[in-house]
Coordinates of C-alpha atoms in Angstrom, one line a residue:
M1 CA 109.4 128.7 16.2
N2 CA 113.2 128.6 16.1
S3 CA 113.3 126.3 19.1
V4 CA 111.1 123.9 17.3
F5 CA 113.5 123.8 14.4
V6 CA 116.5 123.3 16.7
V7 CA 115.1 120.3 18.6
I8 CA 112.9 118.5 16.1
L9 CA 115.4 116.0 14.6
G10 CA 117.3 115.6 17.8
L11 CA 114.1 114.3 19.3
V12 CA 113.7 112.1 16.3
L13 CA 117.1 110.6 17.2
V14 CA 116.2 109.9 20.8
A15 CA 112.4 109.6 20.9
C16 CA 111.7 107.1 18.1
Q17 CA 112.7 103.8 19.8
Q18 CA 113.4 100.7 17.9
P19 CA 110.7 98.1 18.4
T20 CA 111.3 95.0 20.4
L21 CA 110.5 91.8 18.5
I22 CA 108.6 89.2 20.5
G23 CA 107.8 86.1 18.7
D24 CA 105.8 87.0 15.6
S25 CA 104.7 90.4 16.9
I26 CA 106.3 93.8 17.2
K27 CA 106.1 95.7 20.5
Q28 CA 106.3 99.4 20.0
G29 CA 108.2 101.7 22.4
S30 CA 110.9 99.4 23.6
T31 CA 114.6 100.0 23.1
T32 CA 117.1 97.7 21.4
S33 CA 120.5 98.5 20.0
G34 CA 120.7 101.5 17.7
T35 CA 118.3 104.2 17.1
T36 CA 115.1 103.8 15.0
F37 CA 113.4 106.8 13.3
S38 CA 110.4 105.0 11.9
E39 CA 109.2 101.4 11.4
T40 CA 106.6 101.3 8.8
P41 CA 104.9 98.4 7.0
T42 CA 102.6 100.0 4.3
P43 CA 101.1 98.9 1.0
S44 CA 103.7 99.3 -1.6
P45 CA 103.0 102.1 -4.2
S46 CA 104.7 100.0 -6.8
V47 CA 102.3 97.1 -7.3
G48 CA 101.3 94.0 -9.2
N49 CA 97.9 93.7 -10.9
A50 CA 95.8 96.8 -10.0
Q51 CA 92.8 94.9 -8.4
E52 CA 94.9 92.7 -6.2
N53 CA 97.3 95.5 -5.0
K54 CA 95.0 98.4 -4.6
A55 CA 96.0 100.1 -1.3
D56 CA 93.1 100.8 1.1
I57 CA 93.3 104.3 2.5
S58 CA 89.6 104.8 2.8
T59 CA 88.9 103.3 6.2
P60 CA 90.3 105.6 8.9
V61 CA 91.1 104.4 12.5
Q62 CA 91.1 106.4 15.6
S63 CA 94.6 107.4 16.8
T64 CA 95.6 107.0 20.4
P65 CA 96.1 110.4 22.1
V66 CA 99.7 111.0 23.3
S67 CA 99.9 112.3 26.8
L68 CA 102.3 115.2 27.4
D69 CA 103.5 116.2 30.9
P70 CA 103.3 119.9 31.6
V71 CA 107.1 120.3 31.6
S72 CA 107.6 119.0 28.1
A73 CA 104.3 120.0 26.6
S74 CA 105.8 122.9 24.7
Q75 CA 108.5 120.7 23.0
P76 CA 108.0 118.4 20.0
V77 CA 107.2 114.9 20.8
V78 CA 107.1 112.0 18.4
V79 CA 103.7 110.3 18.0
S80 CA 104.3 106.6 19.2
G81 CA 102.7 103.8 17.3
A82 CA 102.4 105.6 14.0
S83 CA 104.5 106.4 11.0
L84 CA 104.6 108.8 8.1
I85 CA 105.1 107.6 4.5
C86 CA 105.7 110.2 1.8
I87 CA 105.9 109.7 -1.9
L88 CA 107.1 112.3 -4.4
N89 CA 104.5 113.0 -7.1
I90 CA 105.2 113.8 -10.8
N91 CA 104.0 117.4 -10.3
K92 CA 106.7 117.9 -7.7
T93 CA 104.2 117.8 -4.8
T94 CA 104.6 115.2 -2.1
M95 CA 101.8 113.0 -0.7
C96 CA 102.2 111.9 2.9
S97 CA 100.1 109.3 4.7
A98 CA 100.0 108.6 8.4
Q99 CA 99.5 104.9 9.3
D100 CA 99.5 102.8 12.4
A101 CA 101.6 99.7 13.1
K102 CA 99.0 97.5 11.3
S103 CA 99.2 99.6 8.1
K104 CA 95.8 101.2 8.7
P105 CA 95.2 104.9 8.2
F106 CA 96.1 107.0 11.3
H107 CA 94.1 110.1 12.2
F108 CA 96.5 113.0 12.7
K109 CA 95.9 116.8 12.4
P110 CA 99.1 118.5 11.3
T111 CA 99.1 122.3 11.1
R112 CA 102.7 122.7 10.1
A113 CA 105.0 120.9 7.6
F114 CA 108.8 121.2 7.2
V115 CA 111.4 119.8 4.8
A116 CA 115.2 119.6 5.1
T117 CA 117.7 118.6 2.4
D118 CA 121.2 119.6 3.4
A119 CA 123.7 117.8 5.6
K120 CA 123.0 120.3 8.4
M121 CA 119.3 119.4 8.4
S122 CA 118.1 123.0 8.2
W123 CA 114.4 122.8 8.4
K124 CA 112.2 125.0 6.2
P125 CA 108.4 125.4 6.4
V126 CA 106.3 124.3 3.4
S127 CA 102.6 124.8 2.7
F128 CA 99.8 122.2 2.4
A129 CA 98.4 121.9 -1.1
N130 CA 95.5 119.6 -0.2
S131 CA 94.1 117.3 2.5
I132 CA 92.7 114.2 0.9
N133 CA 91.4 112.6 4.2
P134 CA 92.2 112.7 7.9
S135 CA 95.4 110.6 7.3
T136 CA 96.6 111.8 3.9
W137 CA 98.0 115.2 2.9
I138 CA 99.7 116.8 -0.1
I139 CA 102.5 119.4 0.5
K140 CA 104.2 121.7 -2.0
V141 CA 107.9 121.0 -2.4
D142 CA 110.2 123.3 -4.2
P143 CA 111.3 121.7 -7.6
Q144 CA 114.9 122.2 -6.6
V145 CA 114.4 120.4 -3.4
S146 CA 112.5 117.5 -5.1
Q147 CA 115.6 116.6 -7.2
Y148 CA 117.3 115.3 -4.0
S149 CA 116.5 113.2 -1.0
F150 CA 114.7 115.2 1.6
A151 CA 113.3 114.8 5.1
V152 CA 109.6 115.7 5.9
T153 CA 108.2 116.5 9.3
M154 CA 104.5 117.1 10.1
M155 CA 103.5 118.7 13.4
D156 CA 100.2 119.4 15.1
D157 CA 99.2 122.2 17.4
A158 CA 100.3 120.1 20.4
S159 CA 103.8 119.8 19.0
E160 CA 103.4 116.1 18.3
Y161 CA 105.1 115.1 15.0
L162 CA 105.7 112.4 12.4
F163 CA 108.8 112.1 10.4
N164 CA 109.8 110.5 7.1
W165 CA 112.8 110.6 4.7
V166 CA 112.0 110.7 0.9
L167 CA 114.6 109.2 -1.3
S168 CA 114.8 110.7 -4.8
K169 CA 115.3 108.4 -7.8
N170 CA 118.1 110.7 -8.8
N171 CA 119.9 109.4 -5.7
S172 CA 119.6 105.7 -6.6
T173 CA 123.4 105.4 -6.2
L174 CA 122.7 105.7 -2.4
N175 CA 121.5 102.1 -2.5
L176 CA 124.2 99.8 -1.1
I177 CA 122.3 96.7 -2.4
K178 CA 123.2 95.3 -5.9
E179 CA 120.5 93.5 -8.0
S180 CA 118.0 94.9 -5.4
S181 CA 114.9 93.8 -7.5
F182 CA 116.2 90.4 -8.6
E183 CA 116.0 91.2 -12.3
F184 CA 119.1 89.2 -13.1
P185 CA 119.5 86.5 -14.2
R186 CA 116.3 86.7 -16.3
V187 CA 113.8 83.8 -16.1
D188 CA 113.2 82.3 -19.5
P189 CA 109.7 81.0 -19.7
V190 CA 110.8 78.3 -22.2
F191 CA 113.6 77.0 -20.0
V192 CA 112.1 77.7 -16.6
E193 CA 113.9 74.9 -14.8
T194 CA 117.4 76.0 -15.7
T195 CA 116.9 79.8 -15.5
S196 CA 114.7 80.4 -12.4
I197 CA 117.4 79.8 -9.8
I198 CA 120.5 81.7 -8.4
S199 CA 123.3 79.4 -7.5
Q200 CA 126.4 80.2 -5.5
S201 CA 128.4 80.1 -8.7
S202 CA 126.3 82.6 -10.6
H203 CA 128.4 85.6 -9.6
S204 CA 125.3 87.1 -8.0
P205 CA 125.8 89.5 -5.1
W206 CA 123.0 87.5 -3.3
L207 CA 124.2 84.5 -1.3
S208 CA 122.2 81.7 0.2
S209 CA 122.3 79.0 2.8
I210 CA 119.9 76.3 4.0
I211 CA 118.5 76.2 7.5
N212 CA 117.4 72.9 9.2
P213 CA 117.7 71.0 5.9
V214 CA 115.0 68.4 5.1
A215 CA 116.7 67.2 2.0
P216 CA 120.5 67.0 1.2
C217 CA 120.6 69.8 -1.3
V218 CA 122.9 72.6 -2.3
P219 CA 121.5 76.1 -1.5
L220 CA 119.8 77.7 -4.5
I221 CA 117.7 80.9 -4.5
Q222 CA 114.3 80.5 -6.1
L223 CA 113.4 83.3 -8.6
Q224 CA 109.8 83.9 -9.5
S225 CA 108.6 85.8 -12.6
S226 CA 105.4 87.3 -13.9
L227 CA 106.3 85.6 -17.2
I228 CA 105.4 82.4 -15.5
S229 CA 103.0 83.4 -12.7
T230 CA 100.9 85.7 -14.9
A231 CA 98.4 86.4 -12.1
F232 CA 101.1 88.2 -10.1
L233 CA 103.6 90.8 -10.6
G234 CA 106.8 91.8 -8.8
S235 CA 106.7 95.0 -6.8
S236 CA 109.5 96.4 -8.9
G237 CA 110.1 94.9 -12.3
S238 CA 108.8 91.4 -13.2
Q239 CA 110.8 89.1 -10.9
W240 CA 111.0 88.5 -7.2
V241 CA 112.4 85.8 -4.8
E242 CA 110.5 83.3 -2.7
L243 CA 112.4 82.2 0.5
T244 CA 112.4 78.5 -0.4
S245 CA 115.2 76.6 -2.1
P246 CA 114.7 73.8 -4.7
C247 CA 116.9 70.8 -4.5
A248 CA 118.1 70.8 -8.1
L249 CA 117.9 72.9 -11.3
G250 CA 114.4 71.6 -11.8
L251 CA 111.3 72.6 -9.7
G252 CA 111.1 69.3 -8.0
M253 CA 109.1 68.5 -4.8
Q254 CA 112.1 68.4 -2.4
R255 CA 112.9 71.9 -1.0
N256 CA 114.4 73.5 2.0
R257 CA 113.9 76.8 3.9
V258 CA 116.5 79.2 2.8
V259 CA 118.5 82.2 4.1
V260 CA 119.2 84.9 1.5
S261 CA 121.8 87.6 2.2
Q262 CA 124.0 90.3 0.7
S263 CA 127.1 91.9 2.3
F264 CA 128.1 95.6 2.0
Q265 CA 130.3 98.1 3.8
G266 CA 128.6 100.2 6.4
I267 CA 130.0 103.0 8.6
T268 CA 129.7 103.4 12.3
G269 CA 127.6 106.4 13.3
H270 CA 125.7 106.6 10.0
S271 CA 122.0 106.3 9.7
Y272 CA 120.5 103.9 7.1
Q273 CA 117.0 103.8 5.5
I274 CA 116.0 100.2 4.9
T275 CA 113.0 99.4 2.7
F276 CA 111.9 96.1 1.2
D277 CA 108.6 94.8 -0.2
Y278 CA 107.1 91.5 1.0
R279 CA 104.0 89.4 0.7
N280 CA 102.8 85.9 1.5
S281 CA 103.6 83.3 -1.2
P282 CA 101.3 84.2 -4.1
G283 CA 98.2 82.0 -4.3
D284 CA 99.0 80.2 -1.0
S285 CA 96.4 80.1 1.8
T286 CA 99.0 79.1 4.4
V287 CA 100.5 82.1 6.3
H288 CA 104.3 82.1 6.4
A289 CA 106.8 84.0 8.4
M290 CA 110.1 85.8 7.9
K291 CA 112.9 87.3 9.9
V292 CA 115.2 90.1 8.7
T293 CA 118.5 91.2 10.3
F294 CA 120.6 94.3 9.5
G295 CA 124.1 93.9 10.8
N296 CA 123.7 92.8 14.4
D297 CA 120.1 94.0 14.8
T298 CA 116.9 92.1 14.1
I299 CA 114.6 94.6 12.3
F300 CA 111.7 92.4 11.3
S301 CA 110.4 89.1 12.7
K302 CA 106.8 88.1 12.2
A303 CA 104.1 86.3 10.2
T304 CA 103.5 87.6 6.7
P305 CA 99.8 87.1 5.9
E306 CA 99.7 90.0 3.4
V307 CA 98.3 89.1 0.0
L308 CA 99.4 92.5 -1.4
W309 CA 103.0 93.7 -1.8
T310 CA 103.6 95.5 1.4
R311 CA 106.5 98.0 1.9
Y312 CA 108.6 97.9 5.1
N313 CA 110.4 101.1 5.8
Q314 CA 112.8 101.8 8.7
I315 CA 115.5 104.3 9.5
V316 CA 118.1 103.1 11.9
T317 CA 121.5 104.2 13.4
P318 CA 123.3 101.0 14.4
K319 CA 125.8 101.1 17.2
V320 CA 128.1 98.8 15.2
A321 CA 128.8 99.4 11.5
P322 CA 126.4 97.1 9.6
N323 CA 127.9 94.8 6.9
I324 CA 125.1 92.5 5.9
I325 CA 121.3 92.2 5.4
I326 CA 119.7 88.8 5.9
F327 CA 116.3 87.4 4.9
L328 CA 115.4 84.2 6.7
S329 CA 112.4 82.0 6.2
Q330 CA 110.5 81.0 9.3
S331 CA 107.9 79.1 7.4
N332 CA 106.8 75.6 8.6
D333 CA 106.4 74.6 5.0
E334 CA 109.7 73.9 3.0
N335 CA 107.7 74.2 -0.3
R336 CA 106.3 77.7 0.0
A337 CA 107.5 80.8 1.9
T338 CA 107.4 84.6 2.0
A339 CA 108.2 86.5 -1.2
I340 CA 110.6 89.6 -1.2
D341 CA 111.4 92.2 -3.7
N342 CA 112.8 95.7 -4.2
I343 CA 115.4 95.8 -1.3
I344 CA 117.1 99.1 -0.7
V345 CA 119.6 100.0 1.9
S346 CA 120.5 103.8 1.7
D347 CA 123.3 105.4 3.6
L348 CA 122.0 108.7 4.9
G349 CA 125.2 109.7 6.5
I350 CA 125.2 111.5 9.9
L351 CA 121.9 113.0 10.7
S352 CA 122.8 116.0 12.8
P353 CA 120.3 118.1 14.8
P354 CA 118.7 120.8 12.6
S355 CA 119.5 124.5 12.8
A356 CA 117.0 127.2 12.4
P357 CA 116.6 128.5 8.8

C-alpha cells in the first residue's frame, strides 16, 4: 500500500497529458506544453433557474477499459478520457462524480479513496459513505480537512485512478482573478444602456479588445444581468459577460467580437487550477464558439452549444510562468456569443509527490 501512496501523485504529474486542441474538438491523450491533471467540462453545481440547469447524472455511459501491460499492471495508472469532479457538502462529506469528455456519467468502480491536504501531499485513506450510482460516490472527510483545500484520489482494484482538487471557500484568497463573477459594476435595470458595459476607463481589472472589427467601435465588455434577462441567471451571482462588444453606451445593432482578458502574476513551477462557467448565448439557437488561453497555452477551443451553465475545470503546470487569461469569441455572429461567468485561477503551489502516511 505504501508504494501506492508514493507514486500516485507523481503519476498524476506525468500521466495526465494536456489535450491537443484540433479545430473545435479536443483530442485526449496528446502532449502540449505544461502538465495537465484533469480537463473537465461538467454541468455547474451553481446554476440559474432550476428547470433549465438541472444536471443530468441519471444516464450512465459505458467506460472504455484501460489496457495495462504486465510490467506496469501493479502501479497506479490514470484513467484516460475521464475526469473526477468533487464537491464539498454542507455535512462535511464530499460527493464525487466521474464523467467522460462529453460531460456524461462515466462508469468506474473505485474500491479505495484517499485525500491529501498538506504541502507534502501525504495521502490518507478515507471511507465511502454511499454510492449513489455507478458514476457518483460520497466519501467521508474529516471536518478539520474540509476547512482547507484538499486533493481526492479514487482507485479501483486494477490500480486505475481518477484525481481532483477540491477548493474550500475558506481559501477564496487563492483566486488570482479579481471581479471573477462580474458583479461590478452593477447593472441598473432602469438605466440599462449606461450601466451594462465595462469600458477601458472603468478601472475594472478586466480589459477588452476587438478582433476583426466589423464596425469602428471602441472595445466595451457587455454585461448581462438576471435583472434584465429574467429567464436566465448567472452561474455565480446575478451578472455574467457575453463575448460581444456593443458600439456605444447603448445596446445598438452594430457590434464586434471581443477579447476579454485579465493579467496576474504567476510563478514558474507552480500548478494552477482553472475553472470557469460557460454556456451558449441565452435564448439563441445559433451555436457559438470560444477560445481560452492561459499564459502561453491554449486550454479551451471549441463550439459551445451548451444551454446550461457548464463548468470547465483544469489543473495545469505551465512551463513558463503564466501572467494572463484570455477569453476570445470565435462566433460567426458579431451580435451574439458565448457567455462566461465565475472565473477562478487558483495557485496550488508546487505539487510534490506524496509520501506514505
